[in-house]
Coordinates of C-alpha atoms and ligand atoms in Angstrom, one line a residue:
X1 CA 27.4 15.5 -26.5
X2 CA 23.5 15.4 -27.2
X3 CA 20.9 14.2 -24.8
X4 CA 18.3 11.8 -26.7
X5 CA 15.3 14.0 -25.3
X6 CA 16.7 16.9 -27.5
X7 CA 17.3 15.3 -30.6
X8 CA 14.4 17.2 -32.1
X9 CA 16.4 20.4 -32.2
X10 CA 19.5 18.6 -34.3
X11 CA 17.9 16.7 -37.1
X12 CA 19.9 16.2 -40.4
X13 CA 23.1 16.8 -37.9
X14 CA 26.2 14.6 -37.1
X15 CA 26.0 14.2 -33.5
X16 CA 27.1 11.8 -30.6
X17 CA 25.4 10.3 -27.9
X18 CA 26.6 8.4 -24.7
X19 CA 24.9 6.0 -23.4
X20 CA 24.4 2.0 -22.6
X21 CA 22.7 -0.9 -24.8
X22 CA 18.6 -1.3 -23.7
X23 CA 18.1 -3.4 -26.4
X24 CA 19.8 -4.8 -29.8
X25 CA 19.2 -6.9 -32.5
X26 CA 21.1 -7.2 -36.1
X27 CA 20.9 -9.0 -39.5
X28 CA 23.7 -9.8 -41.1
X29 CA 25.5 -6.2 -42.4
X30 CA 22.8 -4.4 -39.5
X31 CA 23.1 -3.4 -36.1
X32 CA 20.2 -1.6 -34.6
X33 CA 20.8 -0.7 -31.2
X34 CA 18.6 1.0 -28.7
X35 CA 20.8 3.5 -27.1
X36 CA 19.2 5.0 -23.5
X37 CA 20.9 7.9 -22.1
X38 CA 18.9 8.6 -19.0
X39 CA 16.4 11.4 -21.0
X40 CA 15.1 9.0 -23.4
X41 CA 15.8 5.6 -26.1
X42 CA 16.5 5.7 -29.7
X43 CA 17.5 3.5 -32.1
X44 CA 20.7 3.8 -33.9
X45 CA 21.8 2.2 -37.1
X46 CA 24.9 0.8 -37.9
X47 CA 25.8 -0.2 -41.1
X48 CA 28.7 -2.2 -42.2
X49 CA 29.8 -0.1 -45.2
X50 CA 29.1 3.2 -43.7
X51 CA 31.3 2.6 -40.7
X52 CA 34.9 1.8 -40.0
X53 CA 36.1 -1.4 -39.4
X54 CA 36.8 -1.2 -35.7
X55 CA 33.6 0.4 -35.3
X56 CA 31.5 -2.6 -37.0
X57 CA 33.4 -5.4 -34.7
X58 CA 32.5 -2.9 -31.6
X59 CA 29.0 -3.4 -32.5
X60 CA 29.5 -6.9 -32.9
X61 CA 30.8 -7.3 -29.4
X62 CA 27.8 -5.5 -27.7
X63 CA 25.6 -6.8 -25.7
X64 CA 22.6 -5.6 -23.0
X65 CA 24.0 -2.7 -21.0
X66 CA 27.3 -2.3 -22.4
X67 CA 28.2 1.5 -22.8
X68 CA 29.3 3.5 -25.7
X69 CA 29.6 6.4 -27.2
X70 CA 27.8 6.7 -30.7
X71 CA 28.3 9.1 -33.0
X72 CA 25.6 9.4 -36.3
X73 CA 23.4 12.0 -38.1
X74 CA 19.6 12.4 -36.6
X75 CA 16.9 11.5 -39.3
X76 CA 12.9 11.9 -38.5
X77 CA 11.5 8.7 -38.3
X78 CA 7.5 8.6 -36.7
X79 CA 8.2 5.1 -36.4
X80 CA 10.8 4.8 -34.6
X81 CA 11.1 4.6 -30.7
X82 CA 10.6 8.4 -29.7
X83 CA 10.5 9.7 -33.3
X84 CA 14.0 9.9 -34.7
X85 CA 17.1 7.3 -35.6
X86 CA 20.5 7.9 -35.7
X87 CA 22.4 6.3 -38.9
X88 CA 25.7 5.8 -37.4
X89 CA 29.1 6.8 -38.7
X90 CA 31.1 5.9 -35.3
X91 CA 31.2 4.2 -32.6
X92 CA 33.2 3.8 -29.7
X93 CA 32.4 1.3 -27.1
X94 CA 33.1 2.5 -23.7
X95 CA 32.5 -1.1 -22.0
X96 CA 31.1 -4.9 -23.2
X97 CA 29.0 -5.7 -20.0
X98 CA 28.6 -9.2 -18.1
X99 CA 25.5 -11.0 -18.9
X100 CA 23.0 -8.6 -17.3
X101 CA 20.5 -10.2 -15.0
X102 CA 17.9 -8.7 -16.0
X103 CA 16.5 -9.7 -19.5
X104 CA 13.5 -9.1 -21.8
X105 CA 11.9 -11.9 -20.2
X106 CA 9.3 -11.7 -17.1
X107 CA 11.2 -12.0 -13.8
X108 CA 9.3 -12.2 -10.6
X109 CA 8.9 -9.1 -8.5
X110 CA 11.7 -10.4 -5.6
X111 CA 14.1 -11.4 -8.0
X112 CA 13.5 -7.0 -9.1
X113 CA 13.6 -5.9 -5.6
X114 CA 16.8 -8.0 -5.1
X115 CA 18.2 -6.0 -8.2
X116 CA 16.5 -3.0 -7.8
X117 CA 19.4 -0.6 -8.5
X118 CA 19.6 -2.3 -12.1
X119 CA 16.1 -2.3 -12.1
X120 CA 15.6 1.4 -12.3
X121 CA 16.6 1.3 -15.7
X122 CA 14.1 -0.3 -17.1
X123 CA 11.4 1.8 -18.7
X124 CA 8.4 1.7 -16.4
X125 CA 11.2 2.3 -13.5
X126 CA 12.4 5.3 -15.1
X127 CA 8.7 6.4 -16.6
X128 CA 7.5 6.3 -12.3
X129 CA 10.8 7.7 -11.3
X130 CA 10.1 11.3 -14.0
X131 CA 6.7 11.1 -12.5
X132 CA 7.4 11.2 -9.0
X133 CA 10.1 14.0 -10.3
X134 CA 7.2 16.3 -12.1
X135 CA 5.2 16.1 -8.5
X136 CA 7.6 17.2 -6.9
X137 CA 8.5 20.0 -8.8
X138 CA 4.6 20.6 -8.8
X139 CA 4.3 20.2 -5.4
X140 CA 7.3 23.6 -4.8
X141 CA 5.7 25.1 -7.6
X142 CA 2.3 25.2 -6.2
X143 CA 3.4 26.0 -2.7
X144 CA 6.4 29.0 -3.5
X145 CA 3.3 30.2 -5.9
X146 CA 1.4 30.6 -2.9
X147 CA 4.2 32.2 -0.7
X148 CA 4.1 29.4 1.7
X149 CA 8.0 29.3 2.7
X150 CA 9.5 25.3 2.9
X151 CA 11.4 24.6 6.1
X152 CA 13.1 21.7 7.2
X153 CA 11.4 19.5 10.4
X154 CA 14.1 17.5 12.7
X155 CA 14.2 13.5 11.7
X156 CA 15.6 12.8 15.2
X157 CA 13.4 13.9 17.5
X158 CA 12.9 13.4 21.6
X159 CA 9.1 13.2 21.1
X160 CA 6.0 10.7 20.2
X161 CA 3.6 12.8 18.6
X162 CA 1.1 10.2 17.7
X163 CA 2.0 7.9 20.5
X164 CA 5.2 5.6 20.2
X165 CA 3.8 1.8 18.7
X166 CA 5.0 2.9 15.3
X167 CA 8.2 4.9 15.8
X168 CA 11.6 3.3 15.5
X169 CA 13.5 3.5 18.1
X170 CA 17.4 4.7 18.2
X171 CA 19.9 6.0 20.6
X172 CA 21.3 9.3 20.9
X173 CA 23.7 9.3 23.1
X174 CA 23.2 8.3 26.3
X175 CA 19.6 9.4 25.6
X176 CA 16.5 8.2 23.8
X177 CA 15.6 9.1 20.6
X178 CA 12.9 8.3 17.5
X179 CA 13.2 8.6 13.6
X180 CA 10.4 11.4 12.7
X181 CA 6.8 10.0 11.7
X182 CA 5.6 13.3 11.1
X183 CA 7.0 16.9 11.0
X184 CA 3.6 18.3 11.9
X185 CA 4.3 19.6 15.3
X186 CA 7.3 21.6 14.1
X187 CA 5.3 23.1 11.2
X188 CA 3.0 24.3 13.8
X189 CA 6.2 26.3 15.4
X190 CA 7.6 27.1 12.0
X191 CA 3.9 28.5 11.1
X192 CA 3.4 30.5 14.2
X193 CA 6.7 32.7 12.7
X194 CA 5.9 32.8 8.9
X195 CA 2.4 32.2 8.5
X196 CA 2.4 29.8 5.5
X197 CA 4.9 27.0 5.7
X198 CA 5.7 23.2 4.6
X199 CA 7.6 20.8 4.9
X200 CA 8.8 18.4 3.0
X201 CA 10.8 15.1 3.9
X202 CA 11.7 11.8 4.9
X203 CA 9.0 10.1 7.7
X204 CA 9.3 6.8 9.6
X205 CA 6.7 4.2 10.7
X206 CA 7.6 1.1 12.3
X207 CA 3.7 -0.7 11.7
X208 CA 4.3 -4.2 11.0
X209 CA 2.0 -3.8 8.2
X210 CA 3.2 -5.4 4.7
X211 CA 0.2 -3.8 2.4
X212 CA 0.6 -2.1 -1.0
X213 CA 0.3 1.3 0.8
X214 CA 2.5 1.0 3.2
X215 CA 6.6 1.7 3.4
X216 CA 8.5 2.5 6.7
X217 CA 10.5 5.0 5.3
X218 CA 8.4 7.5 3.1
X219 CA 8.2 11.1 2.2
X220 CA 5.3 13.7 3.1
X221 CA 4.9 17.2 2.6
X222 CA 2.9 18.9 5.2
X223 CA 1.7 22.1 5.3
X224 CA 0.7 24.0 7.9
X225 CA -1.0 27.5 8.1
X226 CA -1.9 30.1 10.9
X227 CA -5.6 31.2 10.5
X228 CA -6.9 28.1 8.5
X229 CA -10.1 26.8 9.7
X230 CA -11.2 23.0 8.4
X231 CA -12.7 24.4 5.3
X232 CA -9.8 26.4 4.4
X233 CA -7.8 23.4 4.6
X234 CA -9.8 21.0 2.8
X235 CA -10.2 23.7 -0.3
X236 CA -6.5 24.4 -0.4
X237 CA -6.0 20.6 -0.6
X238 CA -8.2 20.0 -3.3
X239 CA -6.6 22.9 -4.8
X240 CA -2.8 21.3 -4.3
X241 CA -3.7 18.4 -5.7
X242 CA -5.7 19.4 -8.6
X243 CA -2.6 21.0 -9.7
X244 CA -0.2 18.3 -9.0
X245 CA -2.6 16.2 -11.2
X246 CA -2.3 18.9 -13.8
X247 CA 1.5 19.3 -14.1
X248 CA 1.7 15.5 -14.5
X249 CA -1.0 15.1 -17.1
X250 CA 0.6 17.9 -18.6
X251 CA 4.6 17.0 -18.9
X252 CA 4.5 13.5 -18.7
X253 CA 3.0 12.2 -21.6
X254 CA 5.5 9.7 -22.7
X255 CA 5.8 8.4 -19.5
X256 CA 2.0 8.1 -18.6
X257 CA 2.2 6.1 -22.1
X258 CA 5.2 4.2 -20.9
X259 CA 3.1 3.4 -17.8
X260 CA -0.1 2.7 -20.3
X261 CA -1.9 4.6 -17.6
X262 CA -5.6 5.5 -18.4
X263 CA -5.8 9.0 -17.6
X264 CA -9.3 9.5 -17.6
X265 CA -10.1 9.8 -14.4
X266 CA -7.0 11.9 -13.9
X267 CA -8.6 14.8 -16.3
X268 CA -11.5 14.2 -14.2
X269 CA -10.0 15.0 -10.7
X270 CA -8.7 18.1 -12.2
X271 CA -11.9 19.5 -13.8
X272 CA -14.6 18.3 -11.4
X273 CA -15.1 19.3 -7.5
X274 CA -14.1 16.6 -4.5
X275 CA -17.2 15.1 -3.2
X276 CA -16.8 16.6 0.6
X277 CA -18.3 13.6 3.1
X278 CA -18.8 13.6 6.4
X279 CA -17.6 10.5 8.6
X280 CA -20.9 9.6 9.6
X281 CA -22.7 9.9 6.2
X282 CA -20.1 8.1 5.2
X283 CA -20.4 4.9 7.7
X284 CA -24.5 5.5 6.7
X285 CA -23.1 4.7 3.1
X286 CA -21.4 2.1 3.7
X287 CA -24.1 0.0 5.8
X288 CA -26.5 1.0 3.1
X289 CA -28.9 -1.6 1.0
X290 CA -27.3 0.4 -2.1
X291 CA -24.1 -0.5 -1.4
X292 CA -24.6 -3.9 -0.6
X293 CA -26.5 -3.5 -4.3
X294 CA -23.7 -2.2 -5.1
X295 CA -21.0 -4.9 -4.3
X296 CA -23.3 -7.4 -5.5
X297 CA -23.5 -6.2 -8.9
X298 CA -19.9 -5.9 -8.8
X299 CA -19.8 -9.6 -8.2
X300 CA -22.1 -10.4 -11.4
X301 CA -20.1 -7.9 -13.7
X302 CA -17.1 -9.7 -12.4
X303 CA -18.4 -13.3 -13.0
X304 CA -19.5 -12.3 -16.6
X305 CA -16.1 -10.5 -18.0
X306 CA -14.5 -13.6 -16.7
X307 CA -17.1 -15.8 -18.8
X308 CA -16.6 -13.4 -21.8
X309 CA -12.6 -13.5 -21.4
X310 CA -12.3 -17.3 -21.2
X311 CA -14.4 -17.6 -24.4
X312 CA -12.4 -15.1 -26.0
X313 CA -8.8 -17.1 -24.9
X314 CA -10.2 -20.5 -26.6
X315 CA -11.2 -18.3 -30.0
X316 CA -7.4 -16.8 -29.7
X317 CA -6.2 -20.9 -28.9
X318 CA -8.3 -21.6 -31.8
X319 CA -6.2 -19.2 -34.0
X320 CA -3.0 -19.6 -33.3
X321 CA -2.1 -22.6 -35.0
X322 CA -2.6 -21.0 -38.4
X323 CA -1.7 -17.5 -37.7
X324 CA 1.7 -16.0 -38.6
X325 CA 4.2 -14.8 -36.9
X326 CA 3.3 -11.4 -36.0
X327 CA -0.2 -12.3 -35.5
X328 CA 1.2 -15.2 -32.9
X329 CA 3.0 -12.7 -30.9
X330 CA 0.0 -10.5 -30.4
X331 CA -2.2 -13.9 -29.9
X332 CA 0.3 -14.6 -26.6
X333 CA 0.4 -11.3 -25.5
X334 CA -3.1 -11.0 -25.7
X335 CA -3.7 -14.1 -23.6
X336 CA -0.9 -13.3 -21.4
X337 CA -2.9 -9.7 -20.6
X338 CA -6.2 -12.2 -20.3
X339 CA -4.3 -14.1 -17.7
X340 CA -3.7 -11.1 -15.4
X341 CA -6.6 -9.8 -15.7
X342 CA -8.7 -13.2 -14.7
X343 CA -6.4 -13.4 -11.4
X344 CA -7.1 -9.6 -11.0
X345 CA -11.3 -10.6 -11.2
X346 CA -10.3 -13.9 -9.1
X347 CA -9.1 -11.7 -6.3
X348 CA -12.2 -9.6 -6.2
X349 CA -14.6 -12.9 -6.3
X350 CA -12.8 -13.6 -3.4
X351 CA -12.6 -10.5 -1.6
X352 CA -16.2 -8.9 -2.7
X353 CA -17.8 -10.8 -0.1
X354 CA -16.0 -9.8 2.7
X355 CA -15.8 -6.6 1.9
X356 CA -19.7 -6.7 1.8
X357 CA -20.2 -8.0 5.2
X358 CA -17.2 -6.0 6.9
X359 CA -19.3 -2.6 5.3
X360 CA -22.5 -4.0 6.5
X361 CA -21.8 -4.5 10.1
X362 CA -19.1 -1.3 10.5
X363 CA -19.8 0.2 13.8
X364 CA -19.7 4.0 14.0
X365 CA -16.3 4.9 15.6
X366 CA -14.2 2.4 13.7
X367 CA -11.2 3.3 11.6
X368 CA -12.1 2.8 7.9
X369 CA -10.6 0.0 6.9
X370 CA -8.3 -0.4 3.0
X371 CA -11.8 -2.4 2.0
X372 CA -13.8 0.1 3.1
X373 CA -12.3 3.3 1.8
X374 CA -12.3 1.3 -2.2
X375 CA -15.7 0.9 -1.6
X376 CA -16.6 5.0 -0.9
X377 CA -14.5 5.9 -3.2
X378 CA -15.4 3.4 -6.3
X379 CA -18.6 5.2 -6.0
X380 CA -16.5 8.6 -7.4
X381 CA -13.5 8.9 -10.4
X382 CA -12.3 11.5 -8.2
X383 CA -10.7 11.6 -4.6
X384 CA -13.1 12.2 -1.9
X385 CA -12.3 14.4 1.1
X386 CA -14.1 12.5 4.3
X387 CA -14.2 14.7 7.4
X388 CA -15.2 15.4 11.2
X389 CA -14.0 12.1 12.4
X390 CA -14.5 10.2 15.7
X391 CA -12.4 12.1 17.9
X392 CA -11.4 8.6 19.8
X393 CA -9.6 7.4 16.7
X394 CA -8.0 10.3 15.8
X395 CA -4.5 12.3 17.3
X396 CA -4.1 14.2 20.7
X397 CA -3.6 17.8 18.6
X398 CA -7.1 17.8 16.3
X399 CA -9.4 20.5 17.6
X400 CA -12.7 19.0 18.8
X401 CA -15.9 19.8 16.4
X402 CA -17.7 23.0 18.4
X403 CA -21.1 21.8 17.5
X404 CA -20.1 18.0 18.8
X405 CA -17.6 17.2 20.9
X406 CA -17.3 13.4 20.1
X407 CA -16.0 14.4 16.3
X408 CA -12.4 16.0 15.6
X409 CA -12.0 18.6 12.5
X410 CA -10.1 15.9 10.9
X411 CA -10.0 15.4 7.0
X412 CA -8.5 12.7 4.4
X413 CA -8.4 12.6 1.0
X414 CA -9.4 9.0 -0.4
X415 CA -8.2 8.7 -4.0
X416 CA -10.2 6.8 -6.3
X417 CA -9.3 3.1 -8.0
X418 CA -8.2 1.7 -5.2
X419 CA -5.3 3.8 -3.9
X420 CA -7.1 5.2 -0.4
X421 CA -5.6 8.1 1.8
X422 CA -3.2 10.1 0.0
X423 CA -4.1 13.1 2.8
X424 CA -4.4 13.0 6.5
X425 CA -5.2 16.8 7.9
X426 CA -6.8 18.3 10.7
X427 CA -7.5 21.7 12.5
X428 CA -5.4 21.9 15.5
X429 CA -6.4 22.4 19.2
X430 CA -5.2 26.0 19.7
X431 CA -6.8 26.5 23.7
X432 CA -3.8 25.6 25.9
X433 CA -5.9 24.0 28.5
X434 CA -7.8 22.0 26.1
X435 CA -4.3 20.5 24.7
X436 CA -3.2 20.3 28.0
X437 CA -6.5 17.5 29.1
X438 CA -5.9 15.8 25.8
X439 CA -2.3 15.0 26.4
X440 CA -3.7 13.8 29.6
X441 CA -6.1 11.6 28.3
X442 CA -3.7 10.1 25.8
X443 CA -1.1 9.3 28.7
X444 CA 1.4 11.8 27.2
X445 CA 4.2 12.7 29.0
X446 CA 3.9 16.5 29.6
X447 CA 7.1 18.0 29.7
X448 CA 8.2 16.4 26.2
X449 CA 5.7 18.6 24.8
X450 CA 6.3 22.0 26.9
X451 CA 7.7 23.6 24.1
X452 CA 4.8 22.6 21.6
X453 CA 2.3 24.3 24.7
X454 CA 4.7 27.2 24.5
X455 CA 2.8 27.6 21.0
X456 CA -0.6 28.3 22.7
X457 CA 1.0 30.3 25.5
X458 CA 2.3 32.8 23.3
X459 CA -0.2 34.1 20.4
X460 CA -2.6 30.9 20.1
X461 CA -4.4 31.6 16.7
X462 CA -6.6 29.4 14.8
X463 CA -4.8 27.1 12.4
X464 CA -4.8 23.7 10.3
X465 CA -2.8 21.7 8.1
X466 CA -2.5 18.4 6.5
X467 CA 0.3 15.8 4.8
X468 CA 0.5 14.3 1.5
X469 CA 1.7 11.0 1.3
X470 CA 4.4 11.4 -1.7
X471 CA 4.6 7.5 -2.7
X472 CA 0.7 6.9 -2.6
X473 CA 0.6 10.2 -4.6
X474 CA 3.1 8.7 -7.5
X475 CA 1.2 5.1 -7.1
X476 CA -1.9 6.7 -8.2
X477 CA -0.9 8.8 -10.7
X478 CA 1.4 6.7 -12.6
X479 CA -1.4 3.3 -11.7
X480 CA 0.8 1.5 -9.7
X481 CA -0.1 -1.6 -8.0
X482 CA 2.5 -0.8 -5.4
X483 CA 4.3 2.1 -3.4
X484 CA 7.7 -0.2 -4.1
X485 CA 7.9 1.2 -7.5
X486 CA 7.1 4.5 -6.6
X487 CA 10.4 5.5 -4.8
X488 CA 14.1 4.5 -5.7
X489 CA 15.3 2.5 -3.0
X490 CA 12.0 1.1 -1.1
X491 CA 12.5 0.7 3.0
X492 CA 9.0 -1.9 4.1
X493 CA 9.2 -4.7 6.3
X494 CA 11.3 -7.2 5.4
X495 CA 13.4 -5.2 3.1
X496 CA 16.7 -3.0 4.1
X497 CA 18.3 -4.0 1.0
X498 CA 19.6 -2.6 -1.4
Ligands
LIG1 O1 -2.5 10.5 8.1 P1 -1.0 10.7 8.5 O2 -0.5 9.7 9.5 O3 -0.9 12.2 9.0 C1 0.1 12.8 9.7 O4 1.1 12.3 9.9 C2 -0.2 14.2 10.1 N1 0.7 14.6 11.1 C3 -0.1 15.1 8.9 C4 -0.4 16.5 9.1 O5 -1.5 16.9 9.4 N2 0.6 17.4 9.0 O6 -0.1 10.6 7.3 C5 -0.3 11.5 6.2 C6 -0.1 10.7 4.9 C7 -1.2 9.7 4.7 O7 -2.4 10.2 4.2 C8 -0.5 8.8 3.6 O8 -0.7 9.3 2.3 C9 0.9 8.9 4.0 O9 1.1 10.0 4.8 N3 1.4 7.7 4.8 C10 2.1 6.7 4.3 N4 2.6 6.4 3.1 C11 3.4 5.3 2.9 N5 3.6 4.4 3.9 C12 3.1 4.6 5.1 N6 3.4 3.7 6.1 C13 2.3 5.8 5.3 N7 1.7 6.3 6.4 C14 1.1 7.4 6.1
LIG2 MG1 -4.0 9.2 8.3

């Protein structure tokens, strides 16, 4: 057996593939079949007289999905779907499936969740689901590279580390437990005895927020480093994700093309620096006149392309009673594309102005808001890296800024187009009686965290670390409206199944 990815090293010999039906269409002494295998699609041929008889009426009974085994000689072809053909010689089918649910036509995005373990078959699902795969190969690459040594955090724990209003709750035992939101705290043990560690696993929130950024069940990688200050962090960052970005642009062609993602920007993040602002230059920014200029021009451009695009559907209307066939095709997808993109520009008409007037009267100590992290980072192709926060909005454990104590060494990465934090990092508190006021003043129970103080009892040293956000990191890169797509099984509000 031959994986379709590999046909390259067999052309001009017999071989056979197993697989299931993506797509089919025949004349009348034709079959040709796209065959996916898991590692890739390509068309096979069948033709009557070059086949036995039982293998001609197995091709005749075929339909979406079925799966067979196919057995042909590999022949070059640019034109074909992934650059080679199989003209058949066998073919032996395996099973005729049910009428498969999911068809070339559009289906809503429910009816897709609802089937989302059928849906992951579909091109774009797999294209996302080889992405996600390269960034996390990337992501051990990069960090075993840099002898940072991965360890496992708990995902029961007894603890709230960043208070409890977004932990699940569950029992163990006769006692009280959470699901993990973060293996930070751990790290910080794990550190203290190798130095350079991450982790890398499953984290819970229970925020009853139903956004495109947002699952309850996601996966982060945190590091965590003895002897980092802020800027140490912030560079290595930059650094990780520079190279994530690489490895994808890199070995995920097809599926970036799959995706018809614009990588542009991506080359950019990986050749030019991360804008570094601070949280208060940033809130300046915001509540500037050139970013209401800004937003208003947005507005116009906005207005003007959806002008231009409603003039260029009534030429295409125009056309499409004479035009042929081919030509009619491209005509609807054309205005099908127009469509989507006018209740794209729709959206921002509506929004622009909010967003405006929510920038222009943010208050210094507020929480950036999803409006207000696209508009910083619209201003860049690259992710930013904001730091030195408001020390009231950020967690117990962030070290205090020495040259103001209202700001914590806090830092998150922004992406650009739309896809905000990717990174949420800090450096940690590492004076024991420091740690010990802050639990205080967050109302944390002390003796849940006795063996966390333990850390700054026994050889306290300077150190930082951060957490990637694994879905938000596939959304951007693949240009995904969505973290839904972005992981095989999505867990948000509202959805436990399937
Ligand atoms: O900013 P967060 O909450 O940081 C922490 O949990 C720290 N303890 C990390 C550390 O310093 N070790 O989360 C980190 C990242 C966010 O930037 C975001 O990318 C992702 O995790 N994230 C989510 N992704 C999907 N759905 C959610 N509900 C997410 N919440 C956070
Ligand atoms: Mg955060």
């Amino acid at each position: 057996m031959v994986y379709i990815k590999k046909l390259s090293e067999h052309v001009d010999e017999k071989v056979t593939l197993k697989g299931w039906v993506y797509n089919y269409r025949s004349s009348k002494n034709l079959y040709f079949i796209e065959l996916r295998d898991g590692s890739g699609i390509c068309q096979c041929v069948v033709a009557r007289d070059e086949v036995p008889d039982e293998a001609w009426q197995g091709a005749e009974s075929l339909r979406q999905e079925s799966s067979l085994e196919i057995t042909g000689t590999v022949v070059e072809d640019e034109r074909s779907i992934g650059g080679y053909e199989l003209q058949v010689t066998d073919l032996n089918v395996i099973q005729v499936a049910e009428d498969y649910p999911i068809t070339p036509k559009e289906h809503g995005v429910e009816f897709l969740m609802e089937n989302r373990h059928l849906w992951l078959r579909s091109q774009r699902q797999w294209a996302a689901m080889r992405v996600r795969n390269e960034i996390i190969f990337a992501i051990h690459t990069f960090f075993q590279n840099e002898g940072f040594i991965q360890m496992d955090a708990p995902i029961f724990t007894g603890n709230a580390a960043e208070g409890t209003t977004t932990l699940f709750e569950t029992e163990y035992f006769e006692e009280q437990a959470y699901l993990t939101q973060s293996g930070q705290l751990y790290g910080e043990a794990m550190a203290m005895a190798h130095g350079l560690i991450y982790t890398f696993g499953p984290t819970f929130r229970a925020e009853k927020s139903k956004t495109r950024r947002h699952l309850t069940e996601f996966w982060m990688i945190e590091p965590e480093m003895a002897f980092y200050d802020l800027n140490m962090n912030m560079d290595l960052a930059e650094r990780f994700v520079k190279v994530i970005i690489g490895r994808v642009l890199e070995n995920c062609e097809n599926e970036l093309n799959i995706l018809e993602r614009d990588t542009e920007n991506l080359k950019k993040a990986v050749e030019h620096d991360f804008p570094v602002i601070s949280y208060t230059d940033a809130v300046e920014n915001l509540k500037s006149d050139e970013t209401a200029q800004m937003l208003d021009d947005m507005m116009e451009s906005r207005k003007q392309e959806k002008e231009d695009l409603a003039k260029e559907k009534e030429e295409l209307e125009a056309e499409h009673g004479q035009a042929k066939k081919w030509r009619k095709a491209q005509i609807d997808q054309r205005i099908k594309d127009i469509a989507a993109r006018v209740d794209q520009i729709e959206e921002d008409l509506r929004n622009i102005p909010e967003w405006k007037k929510s920038a222009r009267e943010f208050e210094w100590g507020a929480d950036f808001g999803g409006s207000d992290e696209t508009i910083l980072t619209m201003q860049y192709d690259v992710p930013i890296l904001v730091h030195r926060y408001p020390a009231e909005i950020k967690a117990f454990y962030m070290k205090r800024d020495p040259e103001d104590d209202k700001l914590a060494l806090a830092v998150d990465m922004l992406a650009p187009e739309g896809y905000g934090e990717i990174i949420g990092g800090s450096q940690r508190e590492d004076d024991l009686d420091v740690l010990l006021e802050r639990i205080h003043e967050h109302d944390l129970p002390e003796n849940i965290f006795d063996w966390y103080l333990d850390l700054r009892k026994y050889g306290t040293v300077p150190h930082s670390g951060f957490g990637l956000g694994l879905e938000r990191t596939v959304a951007w890169l693949c240009g995904l409206h969505h973290v839904r797509e972005t992981i095989p099984f999505p867990r948000m509000m509202g959805r436990l199944r399937p």
